[in-house]
Amino acid sequence: MEVGIVFGGKSYEHEISIVSAIALKKVLTCKLIYIFCDANREFYLIPAESINAKRFSDGSYKKDPKLTLEQGGFTCKGLFGSKKIFCDVVLNLIHGADGEDGKLAGLFSFFGVPFIGPRLEASVLSYSKLWTKHLAEACGVKTLPYELLTPQQRTPSLAYPLIIKPLRLGSSIGVSVVRSEKTLEYALDVAFEYDDTVIVEPFVEGVREYNLAGCFTTQGVEFSIIEAPQKGELLDFDKKYLDFSRTATVSKAILEPSEEKCLKEAFEALYMPLFQGALIRCDFFMVKGEVVLNEINPNPGSMANYLFQDFDGLVHRLAKALPAPKEATVSYQYIHSIHAAKGKL
Amino acid sequence: MEVGIVFGGKSYEHEISIVSAIALKKVLTCKLIYIFCDANREFYLIPAESINAKRFSDGSYKKDPKLTLEQGGFTCKGLFGSKKIFCDVVLNLIHGADGEDGKLAGLFSFFGVPFIGPRLEASVLSYSKLWTKHLAEACGVKTLPYELLTPQQRTPSLAYPLIIKPLRLGSSIGVSVVRSEKTLEYALDVAFEYDDTVIVEPFVEGVREYNLAGCFTTQGVEFSIIEAPQKGELLDFDKKYLDFSRTATVSKAILEPSEEKCLKEAFEALYMPLFQGALIRCDFFMVKGEVVLNEINPNPGSMANYLFQDFDGLVHRLAKALPAPKEATVSYQYIHSIHAAKGKL
């Protein structure tokens, strides 16, 4: 199998996408075709053998062949016409904007490119923390109470401590824990730099957090092990950046079998059928014995490979179980019938 | 101003998009550049002077120049390189799939093409009748009660008469009014041909319906006149098809000033800021003096031009008030700092 890794993107998480992409080289045995999307949203074919972070930061990727997206996939223009870049499937590894907001899903769906990653509806719903709440509600999964703030309405009514997040970003960018009114203004200023809407939730001190990844494959829904991430109050961007290069498997969280069952049921309720085609990671809290969704990562860092025993096999089985696009048929029956009845339109 | 009209699409409403596009020629005075998206999702430049429905139904458009979408817009490849097709703005006039499901919004956002039409989030939320309900709830606008059916769960619990709709299509395709259990099975079979989820609502006999279109322009939110559509139980596809070619203005519905105010307030609550950049039509019911949203048409037939006194001016003012894309900035600060600290990654 030949897998195209699409990474980069015009995103605040551009760099961690590069790190994710390089990490995958260590855990996937199939042939990888690296397709870089630069900050100008131009695509380049990066030789897998010489991929390294510096190639992107110093701009030397610009000497690599430029690609165009056409019906059926990426092509490379040369002196003697276009050459198709063959991939059995492409893997959307762009984090944040472009990759998780639906742009890439729209592109790949439109151009008929088979891809691993969230589809359009799944992208838009999980990209916004507001619509994630609505999605969870529709799936019968609890979330924390919340309120939305805007530059015009900056006064929360929830009690401190609070956690303040830009409505539409991942990777902890612009996120703050606010313990009193004193630090509220600064935290809001930071968050509003990234979005014109901010979501506020209660910050639950010492809450147990569990990360569970999975996807629908030829074997049904396959789950990762459940990790209880070891971290401080918040993973800051620096730590998260390093976290995205993880390839060593982690140890399993200690959970009652009933708790593990509840987490997996919540995951499946959220995942099916909306996220078919994607490998997602759900971050849950366990509050008073109840599963509470914190967030959905539809393109988790380095595909959460470290949570799976057989990541390589999983990606193969996922690639063989992509949802068939629901395509409309086009007919001209009305134009034909009107022509027959009335002459030319 | 030069306006690109993008129409067609791999959609059940492909034909009515063609009719919409031809209708616009009569109501827009600016230079129109017709860009056809065929059933294979290839783009063609159609000469405006010789556009007619037959050109598409008999396949003769295939002799017209083929276009490629690249950063910044459409280009036409010739013997001596690529030529950019200049448009100040493109107008997304594809109805249903491709145009209203977010694919075109994703494409135009990714390739940096200024466009009139719903953005990604607005597309996905209004394309699904379930997420439209959630959107309306979040905006404080009422909708009818509903339930979802699937091929596995075909028994509604709401009382007859019911209206049954595929979850994600427009233009009355697959929609039936069901007055008793006798016709339920057939109606469900029809609806499930178009979607794997069906939404069921009470059918309100003799309800007053009002259509209101509008958009955010350089002058703020501009509203159309409010129309009380004259129709039978349901506009069937044939009638709706003809309806899409409308260019004559209609007469205003007779409404109390307080009712008109309520309809406009509901429209603005739904529209701002999500639908900025699009000219949408909201179809409301008035039930016991309360405004109830029926559906949102983010690309209404022939842009609902017949509801506006000065449609031509409106499109100009809308084109000048498109929302600025919220673009992330890309930096390499972490890669640079890690390099400085650790040598090569």
XYZ file of C-alpha atoms in Angstrom:
690
model
C 0.000 0.000 0.000
C 1.214 3.518 -0.831
C 0.050 6.211 1.583
C 0.254 9.930 0.849
C 0.898 11.973 3.990
C -0.538 15.470 3.562
C 0.907 17.795 6.189
C 1.743 21.430 6.961
C -1.145 23.760 6.151
C -1.917 27.406 6.842
C -2.406 26.677 10.513
C -1.055 27.701 13.898
C -0.183 24.010 14.197
C 1.831 23.958 10.959
C 5.016 23.042 12.809
C 3.507 20.248 14.875
C 2.067 18.799 11.680
C 5.631 18.582 10.330
C 6.698 16.827 13.530
C 3.696 14.459 13.289
C 4.573 13.636 9.688
C 8.210 12.839 10.488
C 7.121 10.698 13.462
C 4.955 8.520 11.190
C 8.034 7.414 9.232
C 9.098 5.394 12.270
C 5.788 3.606 12.758
C 4.442 2.898 9.275
C 6.083 0.222 7.112
C 4.260 0.992 3.863
C 5.609 3.326 1.192
C 4.995 6.926 2.270
C 4.568 9.751 -0.222
C 5.097 13.052 1.610
C 2.934 15.914 0.305
C 3.647 19.222 2.014
C 1.145 22.083 2.036
C 3.069 25.284 2.667
C 1.889 28.529 4.251
C 0.723 29.736 0.797
C -1.265 26.513 0.366
C 0.926 25.261 -2.455
C 1.622 21.518 -2.494
C 5.122 20.020 -2.811
C 6.332 16.436 -3.150
C 8.971 15.898 -0.439
C 11.421 12.992 -0.849
C 10.722 10.649 2.102
C 14.392 9.712 2.527
C 15.526 13.277 3.117
C 12.589 14.639 5.114
C 13.564 16.686 8.151
C 12.138 19.715 9.926
C 14.826 22.103 8.646
C 13.810 21.525 5.003
C 10.603 23.409 5.822
C 11.851 26.048 8.234
C 14.619 27.205 5.864
C 12.385 27.096 2.773
C 14.502 24.574 0.862
C 11.335 22.492 0.165
C 10.624 25.074 -2.544
C 13.127 23.256 -4.764
C 11.027 20.084 -4.504
C 8.462 19.323 -7.236
C 5.256 21.339 -7.020
C 1.984 19.417 -7.155
C -1.488 20.284 -8.423
C -4.726 18.761 -7.174
C -6.953 17.554 -9.981
C -9.822 15.086 -10.328
C -8.509 11.790 -8.955
C -5.464 13.069 -7.095
C -2.237 15.014 -7.096
C -0.278 15.526 -10.303
C 3.187 16.789 -11.010
C 3.706 18.968 -14.064
C 6.838 18.371 -16.075
C 8.198 19.309 -19.476
C 6.357 16.425 -21.104
C 2.916 16.870 -19.505
C 1.416 15.932 -16.154
C 2.315 12.844 -14.178
C -0.107 11.447 -11.629
C 1.337 10.896 -8.137
C -0.008 7.498 -7.228
C -1.343 6.944 -3.688
C -3.803 4.243 -2.624
C -5.000 6.638 0.024
C -3.916 9.990 1.408
C -3.764 10.673 5.115
C -4.823 14.125 6.277
C -2.220 14.997 8.904
C -2.793 18.765 8.984
C -3.705 19.844 12.503
C -5.980 22.807 13.194
C -7.015 25.116 10.333
C -7.112 23.586 6.808
C -6.872 19.992 8.121
C -9.502 19.907 10.825
C -11.831 22.754 9.812
C -13.164 20.987 6.726
C -11.096 22.599 3.950
C -9.077 19.461 3.198
C -12.158 17.247 3.553
C -13.904 19.489 1.025
C -10.940 19.355 -1.354
C -10.478 15.587 -1.205
C -14.233 14.925 -1.496
C -14.530 17.258 -4.465
C -11.502 15.865 -6.293
C -12.400 12.234 -5.538
C -9.249 11.479 -3.532
C -9.661 8.526 -1.116
C -8.524 9.836 2.245
C -8.087 9.040 5.909
C -9.403 11.903 7.982
C -12.667 13.467 9.091
C -15.288 14.135 6.391
C -16.819 17.606 5.958
C -19.617 17.361 8.501
C -17.373 15.662 11.086
C -14.692 18.344 10.566
C -16.954 21.333 11.053
C -18.729 19.849 14.076
C -15.542 18.869 15.915
C -13.605 22.019 14.967
C -15.937 24.244 16.967
C -16.191 23.571 20.680
C -19.796 24.801 20.534
C -20.906 22.321 17.868
C -18.960 19.566 19.636
C -21.272 20.189 22.606
C -24.321 19.914 20.354
C -22.929 16.784 18.722
C -22.303 15.173 22.111
C -25.828 16.068 23.203
C -27.266 14.478 20.048
C -25.187 11.336 20.784
C -26.202 11.161 24.449
C -22.705 11.992 25.781
C -22.280 14.532 28.596
C -20.049 17.621 28.375
C -19.195 20.342 30.899
C -21.497 23.358 31.274
C -20.310 26.329 29.230
C -20.954 29.847 28.102
C -19.790 31.864 25.107
C -18.109 35.237 25.373
C -17.502 37.812 22.648
C -15.474 41.032 22.579
C -18.769 42.785 23.409
C -19.732 40.411 26.244
C -16.674 39.622 28.343
C -18.281 38.838 31.700
C -18.664 35.154 32.551
C -21.486 34.071 34.856
C -19.945 30.674 35.768
C -18.032 30.478 39.084
C -14.198 30.458 39.247
C -11.900 28.646 38.578
C -12.631 28.764 34.851
C -10.944 27.492 31.725
C -11.024 29.870 28.776
C -10.541 28.646 25.205
C -10.790 30.145 21.714
C -13.889 28.520 20.182
C -12.123 26.923 17.232
C -8.504 25.995 17.968
C -6.751 22.903 19.256
C -3.393 22.151 20.870
C -4.006 24.368 23.918
C -3.244 27.514 21.894
C -4.808 30.537 23.577
C -6.145 28.450 26.490
C -5.886 29.720 30.096
C -7.023 28.617 33.522
C -8.438 31.634 35.337
C -8.732 31.449 39.135
C -10.125 34.911 39.803
C -11.342 38.071 38.126
C -7.824 39.504 38.381
C -6.436 37.422 35.510
C -9.651 37.263 33.477
C -8.999 40.272 31.236
C -5.565 39.086 30.189
C -6.793 35.534 29.516
C -9.640 36.884 27.370
C -7.287 39.148 25.422
C -5.091 36.132 24.656
C -8.031 33.952 23.595
C -9.610 36.664 21.422
C -6.386 36.870 19.441
C -7.289 33.499 17.965
C -11.076 33.629 17.646
C -13.885 36.168 17.868
C -15.757 33.836 20.218
C -14.418 32.326 23.425
C -15.860 29.377 25.310
C -15.741 29.311 29.103
C -16.119 26.159 31.187
C -15.633 25.390 34.878
C -12.071 24.208 35.539
C -12.435 20.979 37.479
C -9.522 20.688 39.930
C -7.786 17.295 39.881
C -10.245 15.741 37.436
C -9.305 12.297 36.049
C -8.639 12.551 32.317
C -8.589 9.685 29.826
C -7.575 9.652 26.175
C -9.078 7.016 23.912
C -8.435 6.767 20.179
C -9.998 4.515 17.602
C -11.431 4.109 14.154
C -13.805 1.986 12.102
C -11.889 -0.646 10.146
C -12.577 -3.887 8.317
C -12.898 -5.367 11.840
C -15.502 -2.905 13.153
C -14.610 -0.154 15.634
C -11.071 -0.769 16.932
C -10.035 0.970 20.143
C -6.629 2.052 21.382
C -5.529 1.480 24.930
C -6.823 4.148 27.288
C -4.187 6.560 28.512
C -4.402 8.721 31.624
C -2.132 11.533 30.418
C 0.484 12.607 32.946
C 0.582 16.324 32.902
C 0.455 19.509 34.857
C -2.502 21.811 34.885
C -2.392 22.237 31.142
C -0.136 20.905 28.428
C 1.378 24.078 27.090
C 2.232 24.418 23.431
C 5.949 23.615 23.956
C 5.183 20.358 25.750
C 2.458 19.494 23.282
C 4.856 20.129 20.429
C 7.255 17.534 21.780
C 4.266 15.306 22.525
C 3.385 15.243 18.814
C 6.611 13.446 17.972
C 5.774 10.540 20.273
C 6.208 7.066 18.871
C 6.819 4.948 21.994
C 3.714 3.208 23.294
C 2.377 4.326 26.643
C 1.120 2.385 29.613
C -2.534 1.670 30.072
C -4.604 3.619 32.578
C -5.848 1.722 35.623
C -9.607 1.606 35.263
C -12.522 -0.491 36.502
C -13.854 -2.697 33.671
C -17.181 -0.826 33.951
C -15.406 2.513 33.505
C -13.518 1.247 30.459
C -16.809 0.007 29.009
C -18.465 3.427 29.556
C -15.569 5.239 27.863
C -15.686 2.928 24.847
C -19.466 3.256 24.590
C -19.197 7.051 24.648
C -16.457 6.926 21.985
C -18.524 4.725 19.694
C -21.663 6.834 20.175
C -19.708 9.916 19.063
C -17.750 8.196 16.298
C -20.382 6.218 14.395
C -21.255 6.956 11.664
C -20.074 10.591 11.487
C -16.313 10.032 11.842
C -15.986 6.941 9.624
C -12.798 7.256 7.587
C -10.963 9.074 10.395
C -8.776 7.918 13.266
C -9.802 10.198 16.091
C -8.827 10.636 19.721
C -11.452 11.596 22.277
C -10.327 13.191 25.527
C -12.746 12.386 28.325
C -13.070 13.370 31.963
C -14.446 11.005 34.562
C -16.528 13.136 36.911
C -18.315 11.378 39.813
C -18.270 8.094 37.905
C -19.700 9.684 34.767
C -18.033 10.010 31.375
C -17.790 13.639 30.215
C -16.410 14.553 26.778
C -13.717 17.217 26.876
C -12.712 17.337 23.221
C -12.511 15.436 19.970
C -9.243 15.455 18.007
C -10.161 14.333 14.500
C -6.489 14.450 13.389
C -4.622 13.678 16.625
C -0.880 14.372 16.915
C 1.147 11.702 15.066
C -2.216 9.898 14.658
C -2.050 8.807 18.338
C 0.107 5.930 17.068
C 1.609 5.473 20.563
C -1.811 4.366 21.875
C -2.005 1.360 19.521
C -0.233 -2.004 19.712
C -0.459 -2.595 15.946
C -0.638 0.879 14.442
C 0.724 -0.212 11.080
C -1.931 -2.919 10.667
C -4.631 -0.567 11.908
C -3.906 2.025 9.213
C -4.132 -0.719 6.556
C -7.476 -1.945 7.891
C -8.790 1.638 8.156
C -7.734 2.403 4.570
C -9.792 -0.603 3.417
C -12.915 0.523 5.277
C -13.297 4.129 4.108
C -16.918 5.271 3.775
C -18.182 5.283 0.191
C -18.862 8.884 -0.825
C -22.602 9.502 -1.103
C -22.666 10.930 -4.595
C -25.738 12.365 -6.276
C -26.576 11.297 -9.805
C -26.939 13.993 -12.427
C -29.713 13.794 -14.996
C -31.102 16.152 -17.609
C -34.661 14.852 -17.581
C -36.305 18.204 -16.883
C -34.323 20.066 -19.511
C -35.088 17.278 -22.001
C -38.805 17.294 -21.161
C -39.084 21.074 -21.275
C -37.306 21.083 -24.631
C -39.703 18.518 -25.978
C -42.676 20.570 -24.761
C -41.596 24.135 -25.398
C -38.672 24.262 -27.750
C -35.483 25.989 -26.701
C -35.171 27.461 -23.174
C -17.356 44.379 -11.611
C -16.816 40.941 -13.141
C -18.707 38.124 -11.443
C -17.944 34.438 -11.979
C -21.091 32.308 -11.784
C -20.161 28.786 -10.681
C -23.042 26.415 -11.412
C -23.895 22.766 -12.126
C -22.223 20.400 -9.664
C -22.569 16.700 -8.874
C -25.953 17.264 -7.330
C -29.552 16.146 -7.704
C -30.191 19.841 -8.309
C -27.673 20.096 -11.172
C -30.381 21.032 -13.649
C -32.007 23.679 -11.502
C -28.583 25.224 -10.977
C -28.319 25.594 -14.767
C -31.733 27.261 -14.813
C -30.708 29.539 -11.915
C -27.539 30.544 -13.759
C -29.363 31.397 -16.974
C -31.965 33.389 -15.001
C -29.229 35.598 -13.496
C -28.280 36.848 -16.961
C -31.556 38.769 -17.032
C -31.121 40.443 -13.650
C -27.414 41.258 -13.328
C -25.917 44.074 -15.414
C -22.242 43.385 -14.636
C -20.003 41.194 -16.774
C -20.765 37.531 -16.013
C -18.167 34.793 -16.417
C -19.964 31.450 -16.522
C -18.023 28.577 -14.933
C -19.768 25.225 -15.278
C -18.989 22.294 -12.976
C -20.051 19.123 -14.769
C -21.134 15.785 -13.312
C -17.467 14.685 -13.209
C -16.561 17.865 -11.329
C -14.516 19.288 -14.172
C -14.806 23.057 -14.698
C -15.549 24.662 -18.088
C -15.668 28.291 -19.200
C -19.024 28.795 -20.929
C -19.425 31.773 -23.269
C -22.119 33.966 -21.684
C -23.590 35.011 -25.032
C -24.390 31.466 -26.104
C -25.417 29.933 -22.783
C -28.545 27.801 -22.928
C -29.747 24.658 -21.163
C -29.235 22.406 -24.189
C -25.467 23.082 -24.230
C -25.265 21.085 -21.000
C -27.867 18.387 -21.605
C -26.360 17.416 -24.985
C -22.750 17.572 -23.738
C -21.616 20.237 -26.196
C -20.106 22.243 -23.291
C -17.219 19.760 -23.485
C -15.876 21.737 -26.447
C -15.610 24.825 -24.228
C -12.279 25.626 -22.518
C -11.513 23.507 -19.455
C -10.504 25.337 -16.291
C -8.264 24.436 -13.365
C -8.580 25.804 -9.861
C -5.287 27.060 -8.464
C -4.220 29.458 -5.719
C -5.989 32.731 -6.471
C -8.595 31.483 -8.907
C -9.479 29.618 -12.059
C -6.954 29.289 -14.868
C -7.234 28.139 -18.440
C -4.380 26.141 -19.906
C -3.374 26.898 -23.455
C -0.479 26.122 -25.768
C 1.525 28.999 -24.334
C 0.979 28.389 -20.605
C -1.827 29.149 -18.173
C -4.074 32.182 -18.348
C -5.859 33.423 -15.266
C -9.633 33.882 -15.622
C -10.218 37.199 -13.938
C -13.241 37.572 -11.647
C -13.641 40.163 -8.874
C -15.761 37.622 -7.060
C -17.291 34.237 -7.840
C -20.867 33.424 -6.950
C -21.569 29.899 -5.733
C -24.800 29.007 -7.514
C -24.622 25.229 -7.087
C -27.698 23.984 -5.251
C -27.612 20.920 -2.989
C -24.502 18.709 -2.894
C -21.153 20.382 -3.759
C -22.572 23.908 -3.491
C -24.427 23.823 -0.194
C -22.695 20.941 1.648
C -19.403 22.803 2.116
C -17.296 21.363 -0.726
C -17.255 24.578 -2.746
C -16.769 26.685 0.397
C -13.778 24.494 1.265
C -12.367 24.811 -2.249
C -12.751 28.576 -2.517
C -11.415 29.150 1.024
C -8.412 26.918 0.386
C -7.574 28.465 -2.987
C -8.148 32.032 -1.778
C -10.985 32.815 -4.193
C -13.275 35.663 -2.995
C -16.783 34.234 -3.181
C -20.437 34.910 -2.527
C -21.954 31.924 -0.779
C -22.040 30.235 2.608
C -18.683 29.582 4.318
C -17.731 26.087 5.542
C -19.382 26.156 8.950
C -22.540 27.822 7.606
C -22.735 25.254 4.785
C -22.471 22.174 6.976
C -24.899 23.493 9.587
C -27.597 24.495 7.100
C -27.154 21.431 4.857
C -28.333 19.058 7.571
C -31.837 19.587 8.898
C -30.623 18.250 12.280
C -27.821 20.811 12.663
C -30.153 23.543 11.405
C -32.323 22.741 14.460
C -29.303 23.025 16.743
C -28.227 26.253 15.058
C -31.702 27.743 15.484
C -31.705 26.697 19.152
C -28.321 28.371 19.675
C -29.715 31.544 18.021
C -32.936 31.536 20.042
C -35.193 30.764 17.052
C -37.945 28.119 17.347
C -38.267 25.111 15.036
C -40.858 22.321 14.825
C -40.475 19.225 17.020
C -38.770 16.367 15.191
C -37.384 12.884 15.357
C -34.800 11.030 13.300
C -35.428 7.679 11.620
C -32.920 5.247 10.168
C -33.334 2.100 8.086
C -33.126 0.214 11.412
C -35.632 2.448 13.228
C -38.540 3.210 10.926
C -41.332 3.840 13.465
C -42.137 7.476 14.222
C -43.562 8.388 17.609
C -44.999 11.770 16.546
C -48.711 11.901 15.661
C -49.967 12.017 12.036
C -50.056 13.906 9.722
C -46.261 13.932 9.344
C -43.798 15.371 6.889
C -40.877 13.122 6.032
C -37.627 14.488 4.591
C -34.167 13.123 3.778
C -31.873 14.721 6.370
C -29.607 16.482 3.894
C -31.367 17.483 0.661
C -33.193 20.554 -0.509
C -35.729 21.365 -3.229
C -38.413 18.987 -1.853
C -36.588 15.956 -3.285
C -37.645 12.820 -1.413
C -40.121 14.753 0.772
C -43.607 13.362 1.501
C -46.597 14.283 3.611
C -47.842 11.146 5.365
C -51.390 11.185 6.731
C -51.529 7.663 8.114
C -49.476 4.537 8.667
C -50.697 3.204 5.301
C -48.403 5.434 3.265
C -45.548 5.576 5.764
C -43.495 2.696 4.388
C -43.514 4.010 0.845
C -42.617 7.550 1.974
C -39.712 6.209 4.034
C -38.448 4.093 1.130
C -38.434 7.184 -1.080
C -36.636 9.334 1.530
C -34.027 6.651 2.320
C -33.063 6.616 -1.352
C -31.474 10.030 -0.777
C -30.083 9.793 2.758
C -29.439 7.169 5.418
C -31.206 9.354 7.972
C -34.697 10.768 7.658
C -36.181 13.599 9.690
C -39.844 13.523 10.669
C -41.830 16.572 11.748
C -45.530 17.208 12.368
C -47.216 18.458 9.195
C -49.069 21.608 10.204
C -52.253 21.885 8.118
C -52.792 25.331 6.560
C -49.797 26.922 8.293
C -48.835 30.410 7.135
C -45.450 30.336 5.428
C -43.164 33.309 4.770
C -39.973 33.515 2.761
C -37.455 36.183 3.638
C -34.075 36.594 1.975
C -31.232 38.901 2.818
C -27.532 39.412 3.237
C -24.946 41.545 4.985
C -23.703 44.305 2.704
C -21.856 47.596 2.960
C -25.175 48.931 4.333
C -25.608 46.328 7.091
C -28.155 43.520 6.854
C -30.420 44.177 3.872
C -33.746 42.344 3.727
C -35.875 41.321 0.760
C -39.606 41.778 0.729
C -41.398 38.985 2.560
C -43.270 36.600 0.293
C -46.113 34.312 1.311
C -45.549 31.617 -1.312
C -48.687 30.527 -3.128
C -48.599 26.794 -3.414
C -50.342 23.540 -2.843
C -49.439 21.121 -0.109
C -45.844 20.895 -1.297
C -43.953 22.410 -4.190
C -43.027 19.331 -6.171
C -39.759 19.163 -8.021
C -41.332 20.077 -11.411
C -42.915 23.217 -10.020
C -39.794 24.108 -8.078
C -37.725 23.644 -11.219
C -39.763 26.273 -13.018
C -39.687 28.359 -9.857
C -35.883 28.556 -10.070
C -36.050 30.465 -13.325
C -38.125 33.262 -11.771
C -36.994 36.787 -12.456
C -40.238 38.805 -12.052
C -40.632 40.392 -8.642
C -43.426 39.105 -6.439
C -45.948 40.886 -4.298
C -45.369 41.476 -0.630
C -47.111 39.350 1.983
C -49.723 41.096 4.088
C -48.326 41.133 7.618
C -48.747 43.103 10.825
C -45.730 45.394 11.390
C -44.985 43.416 14.588
C -44.951 40.132 12.624
C -42.630 41.574 9.994
C -40.338 42.778 12.781
C -40.282 39.305 14.382
C -39.437 37.640 11.055
C -36.577 40.060 10.405
C -35.241 39.637 13.935
C -35.258 35.847 13.549
C -33.504 36.155 10.176
C -30.782 38.387 11.584
C -30.258 36.162 14.650
C -29.678 33.185 12.337
C -27.646 35.069 9.727
C -25.135 37.046 11.803
C -22.244 36.395 11.820
C -22.314 32.800 10.500
C -23.740 33.453 7.011
C -21.812 36.630 6.193
C -20.752 36.471 2.555
C -23.905 34.614 1.517
C -27.307 35.720 0.279
C -29.658 33.297 1.986
C -33.402 32.728 2.073
C -35.073 31.607 5.278
C -38.453 29.931 5.072
C -40.457 30.554 8.221
C -43.823 29.418 9.544
C -45.990 31.642 11.684
C -47.596 29.365 14.273
C -49.909 30.961 16.862
C -48.187 34.314 16.412
C -44.711 32.804 16.831
C -41.955 32.662 14.241
C -40.791 29.088 13.544
C -37.876 28.355 11.208
C -38.658 25.758 8.552
C -35.457 25.798 6.548
C -32.449 27.848 5.486
C -31.506 27.986 1.800
C -27.925 29.235 1.713
C -27.903 29.255 -2.132
C -31.549 29.937 -2.967
C -32.872 29.341 -6.490
C -31.763 32.146 -8.856
C -30.476 33.859 -5.666
C -34.073 34.813 -4.750
C -33.547 37.803 -7.076
C -37.339 38.167 -7.503
C -37.651 39.129 -3.804
C -35.445 42.217 -4.181
C -36.234 45.620 -5.685
C -32.587 46.347 -6.523
C -30.979 42.938 -6.901
C -28.192 44.195 -9.127
C -27.106 46.835 -6.596
C -27.460 44.363 -3.744
C -24.996 41.910 -5.305
C -22.484 44.742 -5.738
C -22.852 45.823 -2.114
C -22.609 42.194 -0.916
C -19.458 41.614 -2.975
C -17.874 44.591 -1.230
C -18.724 43.299 2.257
C -17.375 39.733 2.145
C -15.991 38.527 5.483
C -12.191 38.599 5.662
C -10.905 35.023 5.888
C -9.546 34.295 9.364
C -6.141 33.007 8.388
C -3.617 31.551 10.785
C -0.028 32.724 10.631
C 2.676 30.119 10.123
C 5.910 30.331 12.062
C 8.884 28.044 12.551
C 9.840 29.259 16.015
C 9.750 25.816 17.662
C 11.741 24.120 14.941
C 14.277 26.971 15.076
C 14.539 26.822 18.876
C 14.825 23.030 18.964
C 17.525 23.210 16.295
C 19.402 25.764 18.301
C 19.146 23.597 21.431
C 19.576 20.084 20.096
C 21.048 20.128 16.621
C 19.177 18.437 13.824
C 15.744 16.870 14.462
